[in-house]
mmCIF file of C-alpha atoms in Angstrom:
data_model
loop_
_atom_site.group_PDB
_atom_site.id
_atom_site.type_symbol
_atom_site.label_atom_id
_atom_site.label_comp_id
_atom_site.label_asym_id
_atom_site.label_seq_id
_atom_site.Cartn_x
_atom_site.Cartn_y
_atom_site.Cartn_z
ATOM 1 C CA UNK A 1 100.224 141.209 -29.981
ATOM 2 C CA UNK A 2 98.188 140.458 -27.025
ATOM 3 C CA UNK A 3 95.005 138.527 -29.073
ATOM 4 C CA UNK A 4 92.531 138.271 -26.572
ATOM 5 C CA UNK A 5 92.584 139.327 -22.779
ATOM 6 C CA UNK A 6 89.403 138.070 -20.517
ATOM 7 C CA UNK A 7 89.591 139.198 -17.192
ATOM 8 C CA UNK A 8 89.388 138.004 -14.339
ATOM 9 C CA UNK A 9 90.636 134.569 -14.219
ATOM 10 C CA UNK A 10 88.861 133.792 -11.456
ATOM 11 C CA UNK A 11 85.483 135.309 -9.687
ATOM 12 C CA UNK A 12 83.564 134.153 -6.455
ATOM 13 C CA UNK A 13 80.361 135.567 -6.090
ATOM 14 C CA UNK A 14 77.208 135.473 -4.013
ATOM 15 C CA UNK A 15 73.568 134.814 -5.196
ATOM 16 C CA UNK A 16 71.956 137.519 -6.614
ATOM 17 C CA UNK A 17 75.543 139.908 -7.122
ATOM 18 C CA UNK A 18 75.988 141.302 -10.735
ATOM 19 C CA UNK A 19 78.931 140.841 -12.299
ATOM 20 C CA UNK A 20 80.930 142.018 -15.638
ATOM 21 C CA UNK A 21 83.339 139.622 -17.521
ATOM 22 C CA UNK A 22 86.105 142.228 -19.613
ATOM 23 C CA UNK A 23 86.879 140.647 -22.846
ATOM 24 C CA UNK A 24 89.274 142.351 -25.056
ATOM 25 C CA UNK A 25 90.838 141.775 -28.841
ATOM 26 C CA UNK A 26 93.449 143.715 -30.721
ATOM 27 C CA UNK A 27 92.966 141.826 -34.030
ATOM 28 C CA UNK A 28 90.316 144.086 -35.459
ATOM 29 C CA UNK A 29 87.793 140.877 -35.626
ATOM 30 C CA UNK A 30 84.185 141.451 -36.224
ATOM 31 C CA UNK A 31 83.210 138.509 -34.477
ATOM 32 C CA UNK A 32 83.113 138.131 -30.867
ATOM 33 C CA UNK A 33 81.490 135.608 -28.684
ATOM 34 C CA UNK A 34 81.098 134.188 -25.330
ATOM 35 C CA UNK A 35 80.803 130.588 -23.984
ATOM 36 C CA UNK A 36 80.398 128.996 -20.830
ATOM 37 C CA UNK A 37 81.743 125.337 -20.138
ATOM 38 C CA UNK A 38 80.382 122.479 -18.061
ATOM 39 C CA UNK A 39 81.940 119.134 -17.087
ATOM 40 C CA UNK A 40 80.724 116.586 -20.329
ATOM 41 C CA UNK A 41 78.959 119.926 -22.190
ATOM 42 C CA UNK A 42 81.587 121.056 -23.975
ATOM 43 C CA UNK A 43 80.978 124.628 -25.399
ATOM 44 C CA UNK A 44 78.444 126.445 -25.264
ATOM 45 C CA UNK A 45 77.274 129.143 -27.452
ATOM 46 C CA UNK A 46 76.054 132.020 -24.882
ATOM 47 C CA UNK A 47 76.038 135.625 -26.749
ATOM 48 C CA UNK A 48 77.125 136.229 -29.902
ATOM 49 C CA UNK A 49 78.561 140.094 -31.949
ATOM 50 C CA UNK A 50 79.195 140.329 -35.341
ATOM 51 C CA UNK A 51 80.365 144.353 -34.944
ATOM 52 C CA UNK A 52 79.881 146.994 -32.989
ATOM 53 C CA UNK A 53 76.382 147.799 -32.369
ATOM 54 C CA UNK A 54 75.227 143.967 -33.316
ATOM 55 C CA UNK A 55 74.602 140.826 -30.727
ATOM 56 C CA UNK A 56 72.653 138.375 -31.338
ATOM 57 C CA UNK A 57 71.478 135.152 -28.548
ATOM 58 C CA UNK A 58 73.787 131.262 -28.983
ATOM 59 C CA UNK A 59 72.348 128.255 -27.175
ATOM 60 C CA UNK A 60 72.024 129.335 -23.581
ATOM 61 C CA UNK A 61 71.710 132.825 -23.520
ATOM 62 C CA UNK A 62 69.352 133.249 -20.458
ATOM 63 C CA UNK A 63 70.677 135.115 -17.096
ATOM 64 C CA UNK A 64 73.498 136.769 -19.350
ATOM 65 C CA UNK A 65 73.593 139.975 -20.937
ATOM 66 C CA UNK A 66 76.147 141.488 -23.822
ATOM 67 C CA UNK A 67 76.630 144.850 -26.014
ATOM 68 C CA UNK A 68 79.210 145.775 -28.094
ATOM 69 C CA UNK A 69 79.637 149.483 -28.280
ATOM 70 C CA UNK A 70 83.834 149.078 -30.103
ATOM 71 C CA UNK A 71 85.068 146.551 -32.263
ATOM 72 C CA UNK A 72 87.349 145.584 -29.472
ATOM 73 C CA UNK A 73 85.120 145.162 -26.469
ATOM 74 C CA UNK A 74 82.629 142.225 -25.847
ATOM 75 C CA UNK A 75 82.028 142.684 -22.052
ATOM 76 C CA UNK A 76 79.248 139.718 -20.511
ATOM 77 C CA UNK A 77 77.343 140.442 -17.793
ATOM 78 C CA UNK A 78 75.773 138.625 -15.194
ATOM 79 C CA UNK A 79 72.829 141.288 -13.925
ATOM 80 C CA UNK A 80 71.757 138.806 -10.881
ATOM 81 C CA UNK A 81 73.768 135.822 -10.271
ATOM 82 C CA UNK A 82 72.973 132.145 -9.532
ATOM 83 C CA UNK A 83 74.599 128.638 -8.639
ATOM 84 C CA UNK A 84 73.704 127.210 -12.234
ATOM 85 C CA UNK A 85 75.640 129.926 -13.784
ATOM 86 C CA UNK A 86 78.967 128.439 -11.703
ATOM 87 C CA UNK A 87 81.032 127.723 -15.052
ATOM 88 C CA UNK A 88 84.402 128.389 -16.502
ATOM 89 C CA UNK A 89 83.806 131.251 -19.148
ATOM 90 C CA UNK A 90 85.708 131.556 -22.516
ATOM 91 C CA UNK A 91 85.538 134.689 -24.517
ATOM 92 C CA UNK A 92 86.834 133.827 -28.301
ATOM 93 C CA UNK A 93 86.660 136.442 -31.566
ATOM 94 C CA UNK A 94 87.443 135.591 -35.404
ATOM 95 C CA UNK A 95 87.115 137.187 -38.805
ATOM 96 C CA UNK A 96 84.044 136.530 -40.484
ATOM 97 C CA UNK A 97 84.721 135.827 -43.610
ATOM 98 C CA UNK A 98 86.647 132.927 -44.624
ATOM 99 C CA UNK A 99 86.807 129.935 -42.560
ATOM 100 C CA UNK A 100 89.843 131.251 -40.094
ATOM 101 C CA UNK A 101 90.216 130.119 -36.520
ATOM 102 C CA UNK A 102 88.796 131.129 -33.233
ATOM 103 C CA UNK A 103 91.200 132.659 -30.581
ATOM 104 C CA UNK A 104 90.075 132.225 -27.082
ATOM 105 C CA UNK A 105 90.846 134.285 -24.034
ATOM 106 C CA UNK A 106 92.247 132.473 -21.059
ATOM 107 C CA UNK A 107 89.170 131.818 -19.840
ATOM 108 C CA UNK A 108 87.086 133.064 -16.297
ATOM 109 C CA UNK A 109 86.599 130.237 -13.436
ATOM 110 C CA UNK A 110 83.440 131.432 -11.769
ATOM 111 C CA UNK A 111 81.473 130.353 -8.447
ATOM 112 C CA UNK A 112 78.303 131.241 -7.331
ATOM 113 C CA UNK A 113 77.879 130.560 -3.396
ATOM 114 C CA UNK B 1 69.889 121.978 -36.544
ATOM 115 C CA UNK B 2 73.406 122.483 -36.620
ATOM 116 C CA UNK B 3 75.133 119.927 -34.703
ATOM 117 C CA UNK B 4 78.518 118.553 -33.719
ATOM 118 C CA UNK B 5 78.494 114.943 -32.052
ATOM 119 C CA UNK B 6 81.697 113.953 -30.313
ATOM 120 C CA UNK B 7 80.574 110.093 -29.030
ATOM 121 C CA UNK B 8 83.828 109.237 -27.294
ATOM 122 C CA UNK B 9 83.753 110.798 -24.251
ATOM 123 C CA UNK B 10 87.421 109.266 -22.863
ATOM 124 C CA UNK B 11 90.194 107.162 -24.727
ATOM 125 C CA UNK B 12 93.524 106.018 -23.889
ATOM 126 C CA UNK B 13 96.720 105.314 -26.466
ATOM 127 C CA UNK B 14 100.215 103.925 -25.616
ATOM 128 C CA UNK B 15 102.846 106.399 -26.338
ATOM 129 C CA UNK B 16 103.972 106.149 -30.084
ATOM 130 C CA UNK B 17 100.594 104.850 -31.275
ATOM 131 C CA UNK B 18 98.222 107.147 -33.628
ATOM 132 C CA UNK B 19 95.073 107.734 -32.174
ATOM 133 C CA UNK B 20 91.577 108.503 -34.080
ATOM 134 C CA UNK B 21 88.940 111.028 -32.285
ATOM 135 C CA UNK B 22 85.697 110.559 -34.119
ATOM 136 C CA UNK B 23 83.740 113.853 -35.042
ATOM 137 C CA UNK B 24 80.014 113.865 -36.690
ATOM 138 C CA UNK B 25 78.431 117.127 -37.754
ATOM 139 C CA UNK B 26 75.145 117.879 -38.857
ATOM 140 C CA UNK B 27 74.463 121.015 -41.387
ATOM 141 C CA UNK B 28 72.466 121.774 -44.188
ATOM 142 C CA UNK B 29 74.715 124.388 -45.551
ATOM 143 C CA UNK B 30 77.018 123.717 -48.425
ATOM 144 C CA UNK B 31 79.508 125.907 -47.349
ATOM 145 C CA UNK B 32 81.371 125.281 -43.697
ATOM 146 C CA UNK B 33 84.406 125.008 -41.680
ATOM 147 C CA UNK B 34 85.283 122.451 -40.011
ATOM 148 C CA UNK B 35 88.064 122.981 -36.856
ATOM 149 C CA UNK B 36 89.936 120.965 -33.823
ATOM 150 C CA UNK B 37 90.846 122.489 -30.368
ATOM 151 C CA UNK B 38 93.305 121.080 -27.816
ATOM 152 C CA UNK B 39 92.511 121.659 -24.355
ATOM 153 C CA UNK B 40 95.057 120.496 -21.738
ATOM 154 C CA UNK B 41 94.660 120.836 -18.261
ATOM 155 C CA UNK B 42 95.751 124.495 -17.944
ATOM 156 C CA UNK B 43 92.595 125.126 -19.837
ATOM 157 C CA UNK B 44 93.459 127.289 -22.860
ATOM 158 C CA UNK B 45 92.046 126.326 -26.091
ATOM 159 C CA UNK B 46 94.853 125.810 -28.625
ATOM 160 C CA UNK B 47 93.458 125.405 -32.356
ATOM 161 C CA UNK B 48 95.233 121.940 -34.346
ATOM 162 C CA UNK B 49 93.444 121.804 -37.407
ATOM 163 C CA UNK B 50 90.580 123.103 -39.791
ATOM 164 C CA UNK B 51 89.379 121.736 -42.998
ATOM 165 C CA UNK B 52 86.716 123.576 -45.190
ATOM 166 C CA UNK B 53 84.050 121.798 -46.545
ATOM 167 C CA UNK B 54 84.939 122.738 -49.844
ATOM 168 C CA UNK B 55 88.747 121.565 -49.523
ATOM 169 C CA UNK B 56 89.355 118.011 -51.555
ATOM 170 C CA UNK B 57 92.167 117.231 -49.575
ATOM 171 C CA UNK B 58 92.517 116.098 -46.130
ATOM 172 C CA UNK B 59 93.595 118.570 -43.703
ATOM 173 C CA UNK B 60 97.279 117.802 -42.099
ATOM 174 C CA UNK B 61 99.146 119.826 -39.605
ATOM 175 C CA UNK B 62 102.705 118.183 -38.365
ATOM 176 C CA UNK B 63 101.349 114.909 -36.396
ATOM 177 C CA UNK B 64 97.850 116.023 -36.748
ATOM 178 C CA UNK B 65 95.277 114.917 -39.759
ATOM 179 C CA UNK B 66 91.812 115.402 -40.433
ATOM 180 C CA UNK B 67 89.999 112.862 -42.006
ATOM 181 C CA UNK B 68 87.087 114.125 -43.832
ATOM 182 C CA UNK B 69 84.544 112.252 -45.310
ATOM 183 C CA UNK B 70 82.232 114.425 -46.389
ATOM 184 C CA UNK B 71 79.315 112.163 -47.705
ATOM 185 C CA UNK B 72 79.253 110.318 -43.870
ATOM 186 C CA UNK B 73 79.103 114.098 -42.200
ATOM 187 C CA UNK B 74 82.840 113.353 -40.539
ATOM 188 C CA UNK B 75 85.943 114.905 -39.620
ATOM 189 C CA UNK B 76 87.822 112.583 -37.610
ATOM 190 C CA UNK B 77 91.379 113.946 -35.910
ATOM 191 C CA UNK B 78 94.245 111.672 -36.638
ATOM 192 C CA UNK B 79 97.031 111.559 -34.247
ATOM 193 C CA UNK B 80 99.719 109.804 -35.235
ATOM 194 C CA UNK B 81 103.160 108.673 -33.156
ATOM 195 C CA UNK B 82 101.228 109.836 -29.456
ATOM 196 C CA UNK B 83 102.950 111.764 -27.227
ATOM 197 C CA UNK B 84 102.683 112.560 -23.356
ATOM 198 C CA UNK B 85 102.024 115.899 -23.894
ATOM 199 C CA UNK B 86 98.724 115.445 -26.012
ATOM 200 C CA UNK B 87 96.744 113.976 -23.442
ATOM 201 C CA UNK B 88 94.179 116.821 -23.410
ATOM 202 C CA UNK B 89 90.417 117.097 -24.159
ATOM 203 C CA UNK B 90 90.058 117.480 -27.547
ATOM 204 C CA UNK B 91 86.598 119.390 -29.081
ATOM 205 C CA UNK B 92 85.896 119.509 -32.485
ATOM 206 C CA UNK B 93 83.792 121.829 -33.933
ATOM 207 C CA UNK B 94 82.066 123.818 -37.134
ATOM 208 C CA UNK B 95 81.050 127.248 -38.241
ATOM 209 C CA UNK B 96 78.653 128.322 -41.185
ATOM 210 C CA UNK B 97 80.057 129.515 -44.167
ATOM 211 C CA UNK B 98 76.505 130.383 -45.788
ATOM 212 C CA UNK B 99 75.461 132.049 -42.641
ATOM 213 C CA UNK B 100 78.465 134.685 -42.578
ATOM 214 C CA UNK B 101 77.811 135.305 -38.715
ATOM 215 C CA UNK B 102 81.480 133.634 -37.805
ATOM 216 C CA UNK B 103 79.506 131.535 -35.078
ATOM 217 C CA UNK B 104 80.925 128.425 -34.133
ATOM 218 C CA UNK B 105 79.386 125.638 -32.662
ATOM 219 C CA UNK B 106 81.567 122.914 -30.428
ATOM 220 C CA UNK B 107 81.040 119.328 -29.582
ATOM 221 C CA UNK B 108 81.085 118.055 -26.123
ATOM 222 C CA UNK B 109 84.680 117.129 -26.270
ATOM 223 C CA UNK B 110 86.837 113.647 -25.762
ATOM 224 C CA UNK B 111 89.195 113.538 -23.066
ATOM 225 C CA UNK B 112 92.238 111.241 -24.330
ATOM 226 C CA UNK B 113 95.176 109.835 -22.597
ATOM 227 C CA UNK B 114 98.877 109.143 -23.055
ATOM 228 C CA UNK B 115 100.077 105.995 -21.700
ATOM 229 C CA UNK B 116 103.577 106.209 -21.702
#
């Protein structure tokens, strides 16, 4: 059971390349999401899916796109990148209902030069 | 606003001690989940604990407890006997029964460390 694969691990890009971060979950969860984390931020809330089709914006959504055409796939993409958006990158997916856990990917340490 | 405050942003603890991590939320919704993540150095995010807000009892899992006092809006982690390997950043964080979107919301995390 492989839970949730994000890929790459790591990513150095250039201002103003686009970019797609692969996230991937064999659990059959409706809810997917996508966070990005500073040093002394903690977590934060970046794009959102509660089922194919649906996405909805978190806390910090700007520069970052999402769809989610499967139930499995939550890929993020970064259309035009910048330095600010030079974060590690943690894709996580639950069931809805009931108060269960989050399972995270491995995360994705990104640079923008 | 939904909020989780995390207001300790290091701590230290001798090996063998228990520790508290403090954890305030902020919600208007009756019904809501309450959850702590380990993150050592590696970076994964390994879940400890989760208490619903519904739950009388405290939350315990092996050395880990939650304290929940629901009237104060807190959810404290309890680790108790320390060991090396739980020096970590530790985030605690909530998601929204009543809203039904599975969203979760993190603090900003407490860094502790093991003394041994």
């Amino acid at each position: 059971n492989a839970g949730v694969t994000q890929t790459p691990k790591f990513q150095v890009l250039k201002t103003g390349q686009s970019m797609t971060l692969q996230c991937a979950q064999d659990m059959n969860h409706e809810y997917m999401s996508w966070y990005r984390q500073d040093p002394g931020m903690g977590l934060r809330l970046i794009h959102y899916s509660v089922g194919a089709g649906i996405t909805d914006q978190g806390e910090v959504p700007n520069g970052y796109n999402v769809s989610r055409s499967t139930t499995e796939d939550f890929p993020l993409r970064l259309l035009s990148a910048a330095p600010s958006q030079t974060s590690v990158y943690f894709c996580a997916s639950r069931r809805v209902s009931g108060n269960t856990e989050a399972f995270f990917g491995q995360g994705t340490r990104l640079t923008v030069v | 606003a939904q909020k989780i405050t995390q207001t300790q942003p290091g701590m230290f603890v001798q090996e063998k001690e228990a520790v508290t991590l403090d954890c305030t939320y902020d919600t208007s919704d009756q019904s809501y989940g309450l959850f702590w993540y380990k993150q050592p150095s590696s970076g994964e995010m390994i879940f400890l604990i989760y208490q619903g807000s519904y739950d009388e009892q405290n939350a315990t899992e092996g050395r880990y407890s939650l304290n929940f006092q629901k009237a104060r809006k807190s959810a404290n982690l309890v680790i108790s006997a320390s060991q090396l390997g739980d020096s970590a950043m530790y985030f605690c964080a909530m998601s929204l029964g009543s809203s039904n979107t599975g969203k979760l919301i993190f603090g900003q995390g407490t860094t502790l460390q093991v003394k041994p």
